[in-house]
Amino acid sequence: MTEYTTVSIPKELGDRVEETIEGTSFSSTSDLVRFLLRSIVIQHQRSGELTEAEFEEIADQLADLGYLD
């Protein structure tokens, strides 16, 4: 059985995420967060390390999508 942990985000961000995922294959904020975190981890594992520039590029993409302020 998979164990889970809780991650807190501001309510305003959670509301924005809920609006953003409407009509997508993501059924919840948790689904989206798991997808994004897996993507980052996979990218890190492939390259051996995640450079600051790569991290900033990911953060910029997330900001453009409205997930980060």
The first five atom37 places (N, CA, C, CB, O) and aatype in JSON, in Angstrom:
{
  "aatype": [12, 16, 6, 18, 16, 16, 19, 15, 9, 14, 11, 6, 10, 7, 3, 1, 19, 6, 6, 16, 9, 6, 7, 16, 15, 13, 15, 15, 16, 15, 3, 10, 19, 1, 13, 10, 10, 1, 15, 9, 19, 9, 5, 8, 5, 1, 15, 7, 6, 10, 16, 6, 0, 6, 13, 6, 6, 9, 0, 3, 5, 10, 0, 3, 10, 7, 18, 10, 3],
  "atom_mask": [
    [1, 1, 1, 1, 1],
    [1, 1, 1, 1, 1],
    [1, 1, 1, 1, 1],
    [1, 1, 1, 1, 1],
    [1, 1, 1, 1, 1],
    [1, 1, 1, 1, 1],
    [1, 1, 1, 1, 1],
    [1, 1, 1, 1, 1],
    [1, 1, 1, 1, 1],
    [1, 1, 1, 1, 1],
    [1, 1, 1, 1, 1],
    [1, 1, 1, 1, 1],
    [1, 1, 1, 1, 1],
    [1, 1, 1, 0, 1],
    [1, 1, 1, 1, 1],
    [1, 1, 1, 1, 1],
    [1, 1, 1, 1, 1],
    [1, 1, 1, 1, 1],
    [1, 1, 1, 1, 1],
    [1, 1, 1, 1, 1],
    [1, 1, 1, 1, 1],
    [1, 1, 1, 1, 1],
    [1, 1, 1, 0, 1],
    [1, 1, 1, 1, 1],
    [1, 1, 1, 1, 1],
    [1, 1, 1, 1, 1],
    [1, 1, 1, 1, 1],
    [1, 1, 1, 1, 1],
    [1, 1, 1, 1, 1],
    [1, 1, 1, 1, 1],
    [1, 1, 1, 1, 1],
    [1, 1, 1, 1, 1],
    [1, 1, 1, 1, 1],
    [1, 1, 1, 1, 1],
    [1, 1, 1, 1, 1],
    [1, 1, 1, 1, 1],
    [1, 1, 1, 1, 1],
    [1, 1, 1, 1, 1],
    [1, 1, 1, 1, 1],
    [1, 1, 1, 1, 1],
    [1, 1, 1, 1, 1],
    [1, 1, 1, 1, 1],
    [1, 1, 1, 1, 1],
    [1, 1, 1, 1, 1],
    [1, 1, 1, 1, 1],
    [1, 1, 1, 1, 1],
    [1, 1, 1, 1, 1],
    [1, 1, 1, 0, 1],
    [1, 1, 1, 1, 1],
    [1, 1, 1, 1, 1],
    [1, 1, 1, 1, 1],
    [1, 1, 1, 1, 1],
    [1, 1, 1, 1, 1],
    [1, 1, 1, 1, 1],
    [1, 1, 1, 1, 1],
    [1, 1, 1, 1, 1],
    [1, 1, 1, 1, 1],
    [1, 1, 1, 1, 1],
    [1, 1, 1, 1, 1],
    [1, 1, 1, 1, 1],
    [1, 1, 1, 1, 1],
    [1, 1, 1, 1, 1],
    [1, 1, 1, 1, 1],
    [1, 1, 1, 1, 1],
    [1, 1, 1, 1, 1],
    [1, 1, 1, 0, 1],
    [1, 1, 1, 1, 1],
    [1, 1, 1, 1, 1],
    [1, 1, 1, 1, 1]
  ],
  "atom_positions": [
    [[0.84, -1.19, 0.0], [0.0, 0.0, 0.0], [0.88, 1.25, 0.0], [-0.95, 0.0, 1.22], [1.86, 1.32, 0.75]],
    [[0.54, 2.21, -0.82], [1.31, 3.45, -0.92], [0.97, 4.37, 0.24], [1.03, 4.15, -2.25], [-0.2, 4.57, 0.57]],
    [[2.01, 4.92, 0.85], [1.82, 5.91, 1.9], [1.88, 7.3, 1.28], [2.88, 5.75, 3.03], [2.56, 7.49, 0.27]],
    [[1.19, 8.25, 1.88], [1.15, 9.61, 1.37], [1.57, 10.59, 2.44], [-0.24, 9.94, 0.86], [1.53, 10.29, 3.63]],
    [[1.98, 11.76, 2.0], [2.29, 12.87, 2.88], [1.49, 14.08, 2.42], [3.82, 13.17, 2.9], [0.99, 14.09, 1.29]],
    [[1.37, 15.06, 3.25], [0.59, 16.24, 2.92], [1.51, 17.39, 2.55], [-0.32, 16.65, 4.1], [2.53, 17.62, 3.2]],
    [[1.14, 18.1, 1.5], [1.86, 19.29, 1.07], [0.86, 20.44, 1.1], [2.5, 19.12, -0.36], [-0.24, 20.33, 0.55]],
    [[1.24, 21.52, 1.74], [0.34, 22.67, 1.86], [0.68, 23.72, 0.82], [0.41, 23.28, 3.26], [1.85, 24.03, 0.58]],
    [[-0.35, 24.27, 0.2], [-0.2, 25.4, -0.71], [-1.23, 26.43, -0.29], [-0.37, 24.98, -2.22], [-2.25, 26.1, 0.31]],
    [[-0.97, 27.7, -0.62], [-1.96, 28.72, -0.27], [-3.3, 28.44, -0.94], [-1.45, 30.11, -0.69], [-3.35, 27.94, -2.06]],
    [[-4.39, 28.75, -0.24], [-5.73, 28.51, -0.75], [-5.94, 29.18, -2.1], [-6.77, 29.0, 0.24], [-6.54, 28.6, -3.0]],
    [[-5.45, 30.4, -2.24], [-5.61, 31.13, -3.51], [-4.98, 30.34, -4.66], [-4.97, 32.54, -3.41], [-5.56, 30.25, -5.74]],
    [[-3.81, 29.78, -4.44], [-3.15, 28.98, -5.47], [-3.96, 27.71, -5.74], [-1.72, 28.62, -5.05], [-4.13, 27.32, -6.9]],
    [[-4.44, 27.08, -4.69], [-5.27, 25.88, -4.86], [-6.51, 26.17, -5.69], [0.0, 0.0, 0.0], [-6.9, 25.37, -6.54]],
    [[-7.13, 27.32, -5.44], [-8.31, 27.71, -6.22], [-7.94, 27.93, -7.69], [-8.93, 28.99, -5.64], [-8.68, 27.53, -8.59]],
    [[-6.8, 28.57, -7.92], [-6.35, 28.8, -9.31], [-6.06, 27.48, -10.01], [-5.09, 29.69, -9.33], [-6.37, 27.32, -11.19]],
    [[-5.46, 26.55, -9.28], [-5.17, 25.24, -9.87], [-6.47, 24.53, -10.22], [-4.33, 24.37, -8.89], [-6.6, 23.97, -11.31]],
    [[-7.44, 24.56, -9.32], [-8.73, 23.91, -9.58], [-9.37, 24.47, -10.86], [-9.68, 24.09, -8.38], [-9.9, 23.71, -11.67]],
    [[-9.32, 25.79, -11.02], [-9.86, 26.41, -12.23], [-9.07, 25.97, -13.47], [-9.84, 27.95, -12.11], [-9.65, 25.71, -14.52]],
    [[-7.76, 25.88, -13.32], [-6.89, 25.54, -14.44], [-7.1, 24.11, -14.92], [-5.44, 25.75, -14.05], [-7.03, 23.85, -16.12]],
    [[-7.35, 23.18, -13.99], [-7.44, 21.78, -14.38], [-8.82, 21.38, -14.89], [-7.07, 20.9, -13.22], [-9.01, 20.26, -15.37]],
    [[-9.78, 22.3, -14.79], [-11.12, 21.99, -15.32], [-11.01, 21.64, -16.79], [-12.09, 23.19, -15.12], [-10.39, 22.36, -17.57]],
    [[-11.61, 20.53, -17.17], [-11.59, 20.09, -18.56], [-10.33, 19.37, -18.98], [0.0, 0.0, 0.0], [-10.15, 19.07, -20.16]],
    [[-9.44, 19.08, -18.01], [-8.22, 18.34, -18.31], [-8.34, 16.92, -17.76], [-6.97, 19.05, -17.73], [-9.36, 16.56, -17.17]],
    [[-7.31, 16.15, -17.95], [-7.31, 14.78, -17.41], [-6.98, 14.74, -15.93], [-6.33, 13.92, -18.18], [-7.06, 13.68, -15.31]],
    [[-6.59, 15.88, -15.35], [-6.3, 15.92, -13.91], [-7.6, 16.04, -13.14], [-5.36, 17.1, -13.57], [-8.41, 16.94, -13.39]],
    [[-7.81, 15.12, -12.2], [-9.06, 15.12, -11.45], [-8.97, 15.92, -10.15], [-9.47, 13.71, -11.14], [-9.98, 16.18, -9.51]],
    [[-7.75, 16.31, -9.78], [-7.59, 17.07, -8.53], [-6.26, 17.81, -8.54], [-7.66, 16.13, -7.31], [-5.39, 17.56, -9.37]],
    [[-6.13, 18.73, -7.6], [-4.87, 19.44, -7.41], [-3.76, 18.44, -7.12], [-4.98, 20.48, -6.28], [-2.65, 18.59, -7.62]],
    [[-4.06, 17.44, -6.31], [-3.05, 16.43, -5.98], [-2.55, 15.7, -7.21], [-3.62, 15.42, -4.99], [-1.36, 15.44, -7.33]],
    [[-3.45, 15.38, -8.14], [-3.04, 14.73, -9.39], [-2.03, 15.59, -10.15], [-4.26, 14.43, -10.28], [-1.02, 15.09, -10.64]],
    [[-2.33, 16.87, -10.25], [-1.45, 17.78, -10.97], [-0.1, 17.9, -10.26], [-2.1, 19.16, -11.11], [0.95, 17.84, -10.91]],
    [[-0.11, 18.07, -8.95], [1.13, 18.22, -8.2], [1.99, 16.96, -8.34], [0.84, 18.51, -6.71], [3.2, 17.05, -8.53]],
    [[1.37, 15.78, -8.25], [2.13, 14.53, -8.43], [2.76, 14.49, -9.82], [1.21, 13.3, -8.22], [3.92, 14.12, -9.96]],
    [[1.99, 14.86, -10.85], [2.5, 14.87, -12.21], [3.7, 15.82, -12.34], [1.4, 15.28, -13.2], [4.73, 15.45, -12.91]],
    [[3.56, 17.03, -11.81], [4.64, 18.01, -11.93], [5.88, 17.57, -11.17], [4.18, 19.37, -11.41], [7.0, 17.69, -11.68]],
    [[5.7, 17.06, -9.97], [6.85, 16.6, -9.19], [7.54, 15.42, -9.85], [6.42, 16.24, -7.77], [8.77, 15.36, -9.89]],
    [[6.76, 14.48, -10.36], [7.37, 13.34, -11.09], [8.17, 13.85, -12.28], [6.28, 12.35, -11.57], [9.28, 13.37, -12.53]],
    [[7.63, 14.81, -13.02], [8.32, 15.35, -14.18], [9.67, 15.95, -13.8], [7.46, 16.4, -14.87], [10.67, 15.73, -14.47]],
    [[9.68, 16.7, -12.72], [10.92, 17.33, -12.25], [11.91, 16.26, -11.81], [10.64, 18.31, -11.1], [13.09, 16.33, -12.15]],
    [[11.45, 15.28, -11.05], [12.32, 14.22, -10.55], [12.88, 13.41, -11.71], [11.57, 13.31, -9.57], [14.07, 13.09, -11.72]],
    [[12.04, 13.07, -12.68], [12.51, 12.3, -13.85], [13.57, 13.08, -14.61], [11.33, 11.95, -14.79], [14.6, 12.53, -15.0]],
    [[13.33, 14.36, -14.82], [14.31, 15.19, -15.53], [15.62, 15.21, -14.76], [13.77, 16.63, -15.72], [16.7, 15.12, -15.35]],
    [[15.54, 15.33, -13.45], [16.73, 15.34, -12.61], [17.47, 14.01, -12.71], [16.35, 15.63, -11.14], [18.7, 14.0, -12.84]],
    [[16.76, 12.91, -12.67], [17.4, 11.6, -12.71], [18.05, 11.34, -14.06], [16.38, 10.51, -12.42], [19.11, 10.71, -14.13]],
    [[17.45, 11.81, -15.13], [18.02, 11.62, -16.47], [19.33, 12.38, -16.65], [17.03, 12.05, -17.54], [20.28, 11.86, -17.24]],
    [[19.37, 13.58, -16.14], [20.56, 14.41, -16.35], [21.61, 14.19, -15.27], [20.17, 15.88, -16.39], [22.74, 14.66, -15.4]],
    [[21.25, 13.51, -14.21], [22.21, 13.29, -13.13], [22.15, 14.39, -12.09], [0.0, 0.0, 0.0], [22.46, 14.17, -10.92]],
    [[21.75, 15.56, -12.51], [21.54, 16.67, -11.58], [20.7, 17.72, -12.27], [22.88, 17.27, -11.08], [20.71, 17.83, -13.5]],
    [[20.0, 18.46, -11.5], [19.17, 19.53, -12.02], [19.93, 20.83, -11.79], [17.75, 19.56, -11.35], [20.13, 21.24, -10.65]],
    [[20.34, 21.47, -12.87], [21.1, 22.71, -12.72], [20.16, 23.84, -12.29], [21.83, 23.07, -14.03], [18.94, 23.74, -12.41]],
    [[20.75, 24.89, -11.82], [19.96, 26.05, -11.43], [19.19, 26.6, -12.63], [20.88, 27.15, -10.83], [18.04, 27.02, -12.49]],
    [[19.83, 26.6, -13.79], [19.17, 27.09, -15.0], [17.98, 26.22, -15.37], [20.16, 27.15, -16.17], [16.93, 26.74, -15.75]],
    [[18.12, 24.9, -15.26], [17.02, 24.0, -15.55], [15.87, 24.2, -14.56], [17.5, 22.54, -15.52], [14.7, 24.2, -14.94]],
    [[16.22, 24.37, -13.28], [15.21, 24.61, -12.27], [14.46, 25.91, -12.56], [15.84, 24.65, -10.86], [13.24, 25.97, -12.45]],
    [[15.2, 26.95, -12.92], [14.58, 28.23, -13.23], [13.68, 28.12, -14.47], [15.65, 29.31, -13.45], [12.63, 28.75, -14.52]],
    [[14.1, 27.33, -15.45], [13.28, 27.13, -16.64], [11.96, 26.45, -16.28], [14.04, 26.31, -17.68], [10.9, 26.83, -16.77]],
    [[12.03, 25.44, -15.42], [10.82, 24.75, -14.97], [9.94, 25.73, -14.19], [11.17, 23.53, -14.09], [8.73, 25.78, -14.41]],
    [[10.54, 26.49, -13.29], [9.78, 27.47, -12.51], [9.12, 28.5, -13.42], [10.7, 28.16, -11.49], [7.97, 28.88, -13.19]],
    [[9.84, 28.96, -14.45], [9.27, 29.92, -15.39], [8.07, 29.32, -16.13], [10.34, 30.38, -16.4], [7.05, 29.98, -16.33]],
    [[8.21, 28.06, -16.54], [7.1, 27.4, -17.23], [5.89, 27.27, -16.32], [7.54, 26.01, -17.74], [4.76, 27.49, -16.75]],
    [[6.12, 26.9, -15.06], [5.02, 26.79, -14.1], [4.38, 28.14, -13.85], [5.52, 26.18, -12.78], [3.16, 28.24, -13.72]],
    [[5.2, 29.18, -13.77], [4.66, 30.53, -13.57], [3.81, 30.95, -14.78], [5.82, 31.55, -13.34], [2.74, 31.54, -14.62]],
    [[4.3, 30.65, -15.98], [3.54, 30.98, -17.19], [2.18, 30.27, -17.21], [4.34, 30.6, -18.44], [1.22, 30.8, -17.76]],
    [[2.12, 29.09, -16.62], [0.87, 28.35, -16.55], [-0.02, 28.8, -15.39], [1.16, 26.87, -16.42], [-1.17, 28.37, -15.28]],
    [[0.53, 29.68, -14.54], [-0.25, 30.21, -13.43], [-0.11, 29.43, -12.13], [0.0, 0.0, 0.0], [-0.85, 29.68, -11.18]],
    [[0.81, 28.48, -12.08], [0.96, 27.66, -10.88], [1.87, 28.31, -9.85], [1.5, 26.29, -11.25], [1.81, 27.97, -8.67]],
    [[2.71, 29.24, -10.28], [3.6, 29.94, -9.36], [3.39, 31.43, -9.51], [5.08, 29.57, -9.62], [3.08, 31.92, -10.6]],
    [[3.56, 32.15, -8.42], [3.45, 33.6, -8.48], [4.77, 34.22, -8.9], [3.01, 34.18, -7.12], [4.87, 35.44, -9.01]]
  ]
}
